Short mmCIF file of N, CA, C and O in Angstrom, two decimals:
data_model
loop_
_atom_site.label_atom_id
_atom_site.label_comp_id
_atom_site.label_asym_id
_atom_site.label_seq_id
_atom_site.Cartn_x
_atom_site.Cartn_y
_atom_site.Cartn_z
N MET A 1 187.36 111.98 -101.99
CA MET A 1 187.68 110.59 -102.25
C MET A 1 189.19 110.34 -102.09
O MET A 1 189.59 109.35 -101.52
N ARG A 2 189.98 111.27 -102.62
CA ARG A 2 191.43 111.13 -102.52
C ARG A 2 191.88 111.17 -101.06
O ARG A 2 192.77 110.43 -100.65
N ALA A 3 191.27 112.05 -100.27
CA ALA A 3 191.61 112.16 -98.85
C ALA A 3 191.27 110.86 -98.12
O ALA A 3 192.02 110.42 -97.25
N ARG A 4 190.15 110.25 -98.47
CA ARG A 4 189.76 108.98 -97.84
C ARG A 4 190.78 107.89 -98.13
O ARG A 4 191.15 107.12 -97.26
N ARG A 5 191.21 107.81 -99.39
CA ARG A 5 192.22 106.81 -99.74
C ARG A 5 193.51 107.04 -98.97
O ARG A 5 194.14 106.10 -98.52
N PHE A 6 193.90 108.30 -98.86
CA PHE A 6 195.12 108.64 -98.13
C PHE A 6 194.99 108.21 -96.67
O PHE A 6 195.87 107.56 -96.12
N LEU A 7 193.86 108.57 -96.03
CA LEU A 7 193.67 108.21 -94.63
C LEU A 7 193.60 106.70 -94.45
O LEU A 7 194.13 106.16 -93.48
N LEU A 8 192.98 106.01 -95.39
CA LEU A 8 192.91 104.56 -95.32
C LEU A 8 194.31 103.95 -95.44
O LEU A 8 194.66 103.05 -94.69
N SER A 9 195.12 104.46 -96.36
CA SER A 9 196.47 103.92 -96.50
C SER A 9 197.32 104.21 -95.27
O SER A 9 198.13 103.38 -94.86
N VAL A 10 197.13 105.38 -94.65
CA VAL A 10 197.85 105.69 -93.41
C VAL A 10 197.42 104.73 -92.30
O VAL A 10 198.26 104.19 -91.57
N ALA A 11 196.13 104.49 -92.19
CA ALA A 11 195.62 103.58 -91.15
C ALA A 11 196.15 102.16 -91.36
O ALA A 11 196.56 101.50 -90.41
N ILE A 12 196.18 101.70 -92.59
CA ILE A 12 196.70 100.36 -92.87
C ILE A 12 198.18 100.30 -92.53
O ILE A 12 198.67 99.36 -91.93
N GLY A 13 198.91 101.34 -92.91
CA GLY A 13 200.35 101.39 -92.60
C GLY A 13 200.60 101.35 -91.11
O GLY A 13 201.49 100.65 -90.64
N LEU A 14 199.82 102.09 -90.35
CA LEU A 14 199.98 102.08 -88.89
C LEU A 14 199.66 100.72 -88.31
O LEU A 14 200.33 100.23 -87.41
N ALA A 15 198.64 100.08 -88.85
CA ALA A 15 198.28 98.74 -88.36
C ALA A 15 199.39 97.74 -88.65
O ALA A 15 199.70 96.88 -87.83
N LEU A 16 200.02 97.85 -89.80
CA LEU A 16 201.09 96.93 -90.14
C LEU A 16 202.35 97.19 -89.33
O LEU A 16 203.13 96.28 -89.08
N CYS A 17 202.56 98.43 -88.93
CA CYS A 17 203.75 98.77 -88.15
C CYS A 17 203.66 98.26 -86.72
O CYS A 17 204.66 98.13 -86.05
N GLY A 18 202.49 98.01 -86.23
CA GLY A 18 202.33 97.53 -84.87
C GLY A 18 201.79 98.62 -83.97
O GLY A 18 201.76 99.79 -84.31
N GLN A 19 201.34 98.21 -82.83
CA GLN A 19 200.75 99.10 -81.86
C GLN A 19 201.83 99.92 -81.17
O GLN A 19 202.83 99.39 -80.70
N ALA A 20 201.64 101.26 -81.14
CA ALA A 20 202.61 102.12 -80.47
C ALA A 20 202.38 102.11 -78.97
O ALA A 20 201.25 102.09 -78.49
N LEU A 21 203.47 102.07 -78.23
CA LEU A 21 203.42 102.07 -76.77
C LEU A 21 204.40 103.11 -76.25
O LEU A 21 205.42 103.37 -76.87
N ALA A 22 204.11 103.67 -75.10
CA ALA A 22 205.10 104.52 -74.44
C ALA A 22 206.22 103.61 -73.95
O ALA A 22 206.00 102.46 -73.60
N ALA A 23 207.44 104.13 -73.94
CA ALA A 23 208.58 103.32 -73.50
C ALA A 23 208.35 102.76 -72.10
O ALA A 23 208.77 101.66 -71.78
N ALA A 24 207.65 103.52 -71.25
CA ALA A 24 207.40 103.08 -69.88
C ALA A 24 206.49 101.86 -69.82
O ALA A 24 206.42 101.19 -68.80
N ASP A 25 205.79 101.54 -70.92
CA ASP A 25 204.87 100.41 -70.94
C ASP A 25 205.52 99.12 -71.45
O ASP A 25 204.84 98.12 -71.65
N ILE A 26 206.82 99.12 -71.66
CA ILE A 26 207.49 97.94 -72.21
C ILE A 26 207.47 96.78 -71.22
O ILE A 26 207.14 95.66 -71.58
N VAL A 27 207.83 97.03 -69.99
CA VAL A 27 207.79 95.99 -68.95
C VAL A 27 207.06 96.54 -67.73
O VAL A 27 206.99 97.75 -67.53
N ASP A 28 206.54 95.64 -66.92
CA ASP A 28 205.72 96.04 -65.78
C ASP A 28 206.46 95.91 -64.44
O ASP A 28 205.85 95.62 -63.43
N GLY A 29 207.75 96.11 -64.46
CA GLY A 29 208.52 96.01 -63.23
C GLY A 29 209.99 95.87 -63.55
O GLY A 29 210.44 96.24 -64.63
N SER A 30 210.72 95.31 -62.63
CA SER A 30 212.15 95.09 -62.81
C SER A 30 212.41 93.61 -63.03
O SER A 30 211.85 92.76 -62.34
N TYR A 31 213.29 93.32 -64.00
CA TYR A 31 213.64 91.96 -64.36
C TYR A 31 215.16 91.87 -64.46
O TYR A 31 215.81 92.80 -64.94
N GLY A 32 215.73 90.76 -64.03
CA GLY A 32 217.18 90.62 -64.14
C GLY A 32 217.68 89.35 -63.53
O GLY A 32 216.91 88.48 -63.12
N ASN A 33 219.00 89.26 -63.47
CA ASN A 33 219.61 88.16 -62.74
C ASN A 33 219.76 88.59 -61.28
O ASN A 33 219.33 89.69 -60.89
N LYS A 34 220.35 87.76 -60.46
CA LYS A 34 220.47 88.05 -59.02
C LYS A 34 221.15 89.40 -58.77
O LYS A 34 220.67 90.21 -57.98
N GLU A 35 222.25 89.66 -59.47
CA GLU A 35 222.99 90.91 -59.26
C GLU A 35 222.21 92.13 -59.75
O GLU A 35 222.22 93.19 -59.11
N GLY A 36 221.52 91.99 -60.88
CA GLY A 36 220.71 93.09 -61.40
C GLY A 36 219.55 93.43 -60.48
O GLY A 36 219.23 94.59 -60.26
N CYS A 37 218.92 92.40 -59.93
CA CYS A 37 217.80 92.63 -59.01
C CYS A 37 218.28 93.26 -57.71
O CYS A 37 217.59 94.11 -57.14
N LEU A 38 219.46 92.88 -57.25
CA LEU A 38 220.05 93.52 -56.06
C LEU A 38 220.25 95.00 -56.32
O LEU A 38 219.91 95.85 -55.49
N TYR A 39 220.76 95.34 -57.51
CA TYR A 39 220.97 96.74 -57.88
C TYR A 39 219.63 97.48 -57.94
O TYR A 39 219.52 98.62 -57.49
N SER A 40 218.61 96.83 -58.49
CA SER A 40 217.28 97.44 -58.58
C SER A 40 216.74 97.77 -57.20
O SER A 40 216.12 98.81 -56.99
N GLU A 41 216.97 96.87 -56.25
CA GLU A 41 216.44 97.04 -54.90
C GLU A 41 217.23 98.05 -54.08
O GLU A 41 216.65 98.86 -53.36
N THR A 42 218.56 98.02 -54.20
CA THR A 42 219.39 98.83 -53.30
C THR A 42 220.02 100.05 -53.97
O THR A 42 220.45 100.97 -53.28
N GLY A 43 220.13 100.03 -55.31
CA GLY A 43 220.82 101.11 -56.01
C GLY A 43 222.33 100.98 -55.96
O GLY A 43 223.05 101.87 -56.40
N GLU A 44 222.81 99.86 -55.42
CA GLU A 44 224.25 99.65 -55.30
C GLU A 44 224.66 98.39 -56.05
O GLU A 44 223.99 97.37 -55.97
N SER A 45 225.78 98.48 -56.75
CA SER A 45 226.31 97.34 -57.48
C SER A 45 227.21 96.51 -56.59
O SER A 45 227.96 97.06 -55.78
N SER A 46 227.17 95.21 -56.77
CA SER A 46 228.05 94.32 -56.02
C SER A 46 229.42 94.23 -56.69
O SER A 46 230.34 93.65 -56.14
N GLY A 47 229.54 94.78 -57.90
CA GLY A 47 230.79 94.71 -58.65
C GLY A 47 230.90 93.44 -59.48
O GLY A 47 231.95 93.17 -60.06
N ALA A 48 229.83 92.68 -59.58
CA ALA A 48 229.84 91.43 -60.34
C ALA A 48 230.03 91.71 -61.83
O ALA A 48 229.56 92.71 -62.35
N ASP A 49 230.73 90.81 -62.51
CA ASP A 49 230.95 90.93 -63.95
C ASP A 49 229.69 90.58 -64.75
O ASP A 49 229.50 91.08 -65.85
N VAL A 50 228.86 89.70 -64.22
CA VAL A 50 227.62 89.30 -64.89
C VAL A 50 226.46 89.97 -64.17
O VAL A 50 226.12 89.61 -63.04
N PHE A 51 225.87 90.95 -64.84
CA PHE A 51 224.89 91.83 -64.23
C PHE A 51 223.89 92.24 -65.30
O PHE A 51 224.29 92.79 -66.33
N PHE A 52 222.61 91.94 -65.12
CA PHE A 52 221.57 92.34 -66.07
C PHE A 52 220.37 92.88 -65.31
O PHE A 52 219.89 92.24 -64.37
N LEU A 53 219.87 94.03 -65.75
CA LEU A 53 218.65 94.60 -65.18
C LEU A 53 217.86 95.24 -66.31
O LEU A 53 218.37 96.07 -67.06
N LEU A 54 216.60 94.84 -66.44
CA LEU A 54 215.66 95.41 -67.40
C LEU A 54 214.53 96.05 -66.61
O LEU A 54 213.95 95.42 -65.73
N ASN A 55 214.25 97.32 -66.90
CA ASN A 55 213.10 98.00 -66.29
C ASN A 55 212.50 98.96 -67.31
O ASN A 55 212.91 98.97 -68.47
N LYS A 56 211.55 99.78 -66.90
CA LYS A 56 210.86 100.64 -67.86
C LYS A 56 211.76 101.73 -68.44
O LYS A 56 211.45 102.27 -69.50
N GLU A 57 212.90 102.01 -67.81
CA GLU A 57 213.82 103.03 -68.33
C GLU A 57 214.78 102.47 -69.37
O GLU A 57 215.23 103.18 -70.25
N GLY A 58 215.15 101.18 -69.24
CA GLY A 58 216.11 100.60 -70.17
C GLY A 58 216.66 99.29 -69.65
O GLY A 58 216.06 98.64 -68.81
N VAL A 59 217.84 98.94 -70.17
CA VAL A 59 218.49 97.70 -69.76
C VAL A 59 219.94 98.03 -69.41
O VAL A 59 220.62 98.78 -70.09
N THR A 60 220.39 97.47 -68.27
CA THR A 60 221.72 97.76 -67.73
C THR A 60 222.49 96.46 -67.57
O THR A 60 221.94 95.45 -67.14
N THR A 61 223.79 96.52 -67.92
CA THR A 61 224.69 95.40 -67.66
C THR A 61 225.90 95.95 -66.92
O THR A 61 225.98 97.15 -66.66
N ALA A 62 226.86 95.09 -66.64
CA ALA A 62 228.08 95.53 -65.95
C ALA A 62 228.87 96.50 -66.81
O ALA A 62 229.58 97.35 -66.29
N ALA A 63 228.76 96.40 -68.15
CA ALA A 63 229.58 97.23 -69.04
C ALA A 63 228.80 98.21 -69.89
O ALA A 63 229.40 99.04 -70.57
N SER A 64 227.47 98.14 -69.90
CA SER A 64 226.71 99.03 -70.78
C SER A 64 225.34 99.37 -70.20
O SER A 64 224.85 98.71 -69.30
N TYR A 65 224.76 100.43 -70.78
CA TYR A 65 223.42 100.86 -70.40
C TYR A 65 222.70 101.32 -71.66
O TYR A 65 223.26 102.11 -72.43
N CYS A 66 221.51 100.83 -71.89
CA CYS A 66 220.68 101.25 -73.01
C CYS A 66 219.42 101.89 -72.47
O CYS A 66 218.61 101.21 -71.82
N GLU A 67 219.25 103.18 -72.73
CA GLU A 67 218.07 103.92 -72.28
C GLU A 67 217.04 103.91 -73.39
O GLU A 67 217.33 104.27 -74.53
N PHE A 68 215.81 103.48 -73.06
CA PHE A 68 214.73 103.48 -74.04
C PHE A 68 214.35 104.91 -74.40
O PHE A 68 214.21 105.76 -73.52
N LYS A 69 214.20 105.16 -75.70
CA LYS A 69 213.86 106.49 -76.20
C LYS A 69 212.63 106.40 -77.09
O LYS A 69 212.52 105.51 -77.91
N GLY A 70 211.73 107.36 -76.96
CA GLY A 70 210.58 107.43 -77.85
C GLY A 70 209.57 106.33 -77.59
O GLY A 70 209.53 105.71 -76.55
N GLU A 71 208.73 106.12 -78.61
CA GLU A 71 207.67 105.13 -78.49
C GLU A 71 208.16 103.75 -78.90
O GLU A 71 209.00 103.61 -79.78
N ALA A 72 207.60 102.76 -78.26
CA ALA A 72 207.85 101.37 -78.62
C ALA A 72 206.67 100.91 -79.47
O ALA A 72 205.62 101.53 -79.48
N ARG A 73 206.89 99.82 -80.20
CA ARG A 73 205.78 99.26 -80.98
C ARG A 73 205.81 97.75 -80.90
O ARG A 73 206.87 97.15 -80.78
N LYS A 74 204.63 97.17 -80.94
CA LYS A 74 204.49 95.72 -80.94
C LYS A 74 204.71 95.21 -82.36
O LYS A 74 204.10 95.71 -83.29
N VAL A 75 205.60 94.26 -82.52
CA VAL A 75 205.85 93.63 -83.80
C VAL A 75 205.87 92.13 -83.54
O VAL A 75 206.80 91.62 -82.91
N GLY A 76 204.82 91.45 -83.99
CA GLY A 76 204.71 90.02 -83.68
C GLY A 76 204.62 89.84 -82.18
O GLY A 76 203.86 90.51 -81.51
N GLY A 77 205.45 88.99 -81.63
CA GLY A 77 205.46 88.74 -80.19
C GLY A 77 206.44 89.61 -79.43
O GLY A 77 206.60 89.44 -78.23
N ALA A 78 207.08 90.54 -80.12
CA ALA A 78 208.11 91.37 -79.47
C ALA A 78 207.67 92.82 -79.37
O ALA A 78 206.79 93.27 -80.10
N THR A 79 208.30 93.55 -78.48
CA THR A 79 208.17 94.99 -78.41
C THR A 79 209.49 95.56 -78.90
O THR A 79 210.54 95.21 -78.40
N VAL A 80 209.43 96.43 -79.91
CA VAL A 80 210.63 97.02 -80.50
C VAL A 80 210.68 98.48 -80.08
O VAL A 80 209.70 99.21 -80.19
N VAL A 81 211.84 98.89 -79.59
CA VAL A 81 212.02 100.27 -79.14
C VAL A 81 213.43 100.72 -79.50
O VAL A 81 214.37 99.94 -79.50
N THR A 82 213.56 102.00 -79.82
CA THR A 82 214.88 102.58 -80.04
C THR A 82 215.50 102.85 -78.68
O THR A 82 214.83 103.35 -77.78
N ALA A 83 216.75 102.51 -78.56
CA ALA A 83 217.47 102.73 -77.31
C ALA A 83 218.78 103.45 -77.62
O ALA A 83 219.39 103.22 -78.66
N GLU A 84 219.18 104.30 -76.72
CA GLU A 84 220.48 104.95 -76.82
C GLU A 84 221.41 104.20 -75.88
O GLU A 84 221.21 104.21 -74.67
N CYS A 85 222.38 103.51 -76.46
CA CYS A 85 223.23 102.62 -75.68
C CYS A 85 224.61 103.21 -75.45
O CYS A 85 225.25 103.69 -76.39
N ASN A 86 225.05 103.18 -74.21
CA ASN A 86 226.42 103.54 -73.84
C ASN A 86 227.15 102.25 -73.55
O ASN A 86 226.83 101.56 -72.60
N ASP A 87 228.10 101.93 -74.40
CA ASP A 87 228.86 100.69 -74.26
C ASP A 87 230.31 101.05 -73.98
O ASP A 87 231.05 101.38 -74.91
N GLU A 88 230.68 101.05 -72.71
CA GLU A 88 232.03 101.40 -72.28
C GLU A 88 232.48 102.73 -72.89
O GLU A 88 233.56 102.85 -73.44
N GLY A 89 231.60 103.73 -72.81
CA GLY A 89 231.94 105.09 -73.25
C GLY A 89 231.41 105.46 -74.62
O GLY A 89 231.15 106.62 -74.88
N ALA A 90 231.25 104.52 -75.54
CA ALA A 90 230.72 104.83 -76.87
C ALA A 90 229.20 104.86 -76.82
O ALA A 90 228.58 104.02 -76.19
N GLN A 91 228.60 105.87 -77.47
CA GLN A 91 227.15 106.01 -77.44
C GLN A 91 226.60 105.69 -78.82
O GLN A 91 226.98 106.33 -79.81
N GLU A 92 225.73 104.71 -78.90
CA GLU A 92 225.18 104.24 -80.18
C GLU A 92 223.67 104.07 -80.07
O GLU A 92 223.19 103.51 -79.09
N PRO A 93 222.90 104.50 -81.08
CA PRO A 93 221.48 104.17 -81.09
C PRO A 93 221.31 102.73 -81.56
O PRO A 93 222.09 102.24 -82.37
N ALA A 94 220.32 102.05 -81.03
CA ALA A 94 220.07 100.66 -81.41
C ALA A 94 218.57 100.40 -81.37
O ALA A 94 217.85 101.00 -80.58
N SER A 95 218.13 99.50 -82.21
CA SER A 95 216.76 99.03 -82.18
C SER A 95 216.75 97.77 -81.33
O SER A 95 217.36 96.77 -81.69
N VAL A 96 216.09 97.82 -80.20
CA VAL A 96 216.11 96.73 -79.23
C VAL A 96 214.76 96.02 -79.25
O VAL A 96 213.72 96.66 -79.29
N GLU A 97 214.79 94.69 -79.23
CA GLU A 97 213.56 93.90 -79.13
C GLU A 97 213.47 93.31 -77.74
O GLU A 97 214.41 92.67 -77.26
N VAL A 98 212.33 93.52 -77.10
CA VAL A 98 212.07 92.96 -75.78
C VAL A 98 210.92 91.97 -75.96
O VAL A 98 209.84 92.33 -76.40
N THR A 99 211.20 90.70 -75.63
CA THR A 99 210.22 89.63 -75.87
C THR A 99 209.89 88.93 -74.56
O THR A 99 210.80 88.49 -73.85
N LEU A 100 208.61 88.84 -74.27
CA LEU A 100 208.16 88.07 -73.12
C LEU A 100 208.33 86.60 -73.45
O LEU A 100 207.87 86.12 -74.49
N THR A 101 209.03 85.88 -72.58
CA THR A 101 209.26 84.45 -72.77
C THR A 101 208.79 83.71 -71.53
O THR A 101 209.60 83.30 -70.70
N PRO A 102 207.46 83.56 -71.38
CA PRO A 102 206.93 82.96 -70.15
C PRO A 102 207.43 81.55 -69.90
O PRO A 102 207.63 81.17 -68.74
N ASP A 103 207.69 80.78 -70.95
CA ASP A 103 208.19 79.41 -70.76
C ASP A 103 209.60 79.42 -70.17
O ASP A 103 210.00 78.45 -69.54
N GLU A 104 210.32 80.51 -70.41
CA GLU A 104 211.69 80.62 -69.91
C GLU A 104 211.78 81.48 -68.66
O GLU A 104 212.85 81.69 -68.12
N GLY A 105 210.66 82.07 -68.23
CA GLY A 105 210.63 82.76 -66.96
C GLY A 105 210.87 84.25 -66.98
O GLY A 105 211.35 84.80 -66.00
N GLY A 106 210.57 84.95 -68.05
CA GLY A 106 210.73 86.40 -68.03
C GLY A 106 210.84 86.99 -69.41
O GLY A 106 210.12 86.61 -70.32
N TYR A 107 211.76 87.95 -69.57
CA TYR A 107 211.95 88.66 -70.83
C TYR A 107 213.33 88.36 -71.40
O TYR A 107 214.29 88.14 -70.67
N THR A 108 213.40 88.41 -72.73
CA THR A 108 214.66 88.32 -73.43
C THR A 108 214.84 89.63 -74.20
O THR A 108 213.89 90.14 -74.80
N VAL A 109 216.05 90.18 -74.16
CA VAL A 109 216.38 91.42 -74.86
C VAL A 109 217.31 91.05 -76.01
O VAL A 109 218.32 90.39 -75.80
N SER A 110 216.95 91.46 -77.24
CA SER A 110 217.74 91.12 -78.43
C SER A 110 218.16 92.38 -79.17
O SER A 110 217.41 93.36 -79.24
N PHE A 111 219.36 92.33 -79.75
CA PHE A 111 219.94 93.45 -80.48
C PHE A 111 220.15 93.06 -81.94
O PHE A 111 220.26 91.88 -82.26
N PRO A 112 220.24 94.06 -82.84
CA PRO A 112 220.39 93.77 -84.28
C PRO A 112 221.62 92.91 -84.62
O PRO A 112 221.60 92.18 -85.60
N ASP A 113 222.66 92.97 -83.82
CA ASP A 113 223.88 92.20 -84.11
C ASP A 113 223.76 90.73 -83.68
O ASP A 113 224.71 89.97 -83.80
N GLY A 114 222.60 90.33 -83.16
CA GLY A 114 222.39 88.96 -82.73
C GLY A 114 222.61 88.72 -81.25
O GLY A 114 222.33 87.64 -80.74
N THR A 115 223.09 89.72 -80.53
CA THR A 115 223.28 89.60 -79.08
C THR A 115 221.94 89.44 -78.41
O THR A 115 220.98 90.14 -78.73
N ARG A 116 221.87 88.48 -77.47
CA ARG A 116 220.63 88.25 -76.69
C ARG A 116 220.98 88.18 -75.22
O ARG A 116 221.95 87.52 -74.84
N TRP A 117 220.17 88.85 -74.43
CA TRP A 117 220.32 88.80 -72.97
C TRP A 117 219.04 88.22 -72.40
O TRP A 117 217.95 88.68 -72.66
N GLY A 118 219.18 87.19 -71.59
CA GLY A 118 218.01 86.64 -70.94
C GLY A 118 217.93 85.15 -71.10
O GLY A 118 218.82 84.53 -71.68
N PRO A 119 216.88 84.58 -70.57
CA PRO A 119 215.71 85.26 -70.01
C PRO A 119 216.03 85.94 -68.68
O PRO A 119 216.81 85.43 -67.88
N LEU A 120 215.42 87.08 -68.50
CA LEU A 120 215.56 87.86 -67.27
C LEU A 120 214.27 87.71 -66.48
O LEU A 120 213.20 88.10 -66.94
N ALA A 121 214.36 87.14 -65.30
CA ALA A 121 213.18 86.87 -64.47
C ALA A 121 212.79 88.10 -63.67
O ALA A 121 213.61 88.98 -63.40
N ARG A 122 211.51 88.15 -63.27
CA ARG A 122 211.02 89.26 -62.46
C ARG A 122 211.77 89.30 -61.14
O ARG A 122 211.96 88.27 -60.48
N CYS A 123 212.21 90.49 -60.75
CA CYS A 123 212.89 90.65 -59.46
C CYS A 123 211.86 90.52 -58.35
O CYS A 123 210.77 91.09 -58.42
N LYS A 124 212.22 89.78 -57.31
CA LYS A 124 211.34 89.63 -56.15
C LYS A 124 211.61 90.75 -55.18
O LYS A 124 212.74 91.19 -55.01
N LYS A 125 210.57 91.19 -54.52
CA LYS A 125 210.71 92.29 -53.56
C LYS A 125 210.96 91.76 -52.19
O LYS A 125 210.64 90.74 -51.78
#
């Protein structure tokens, strides 16, 4: 009986935490602004100061890169994942929220400090 209660409480806890996803399942392609999509397609940067690219590995800007680590989980309408961010040389872990915003044309990436990037539209091939 005690084991059943324990398993039930674990199951409820997991349900409340959200559905676990592999980091690769966060987005289904590449999303960004014009410069980010160019980088996704060619692997070369134009040197633009405003540069955003979101893909299954992480999110890249002109000054920083956040690599998704571990499992992501669904929380409400967002996917939350731990990311290891390199911001001009400093490496910091961060909890990143990736939210599909179909009315705005793509995904928005949000950070605990209130920083938001997006909406980032799907890159065209």
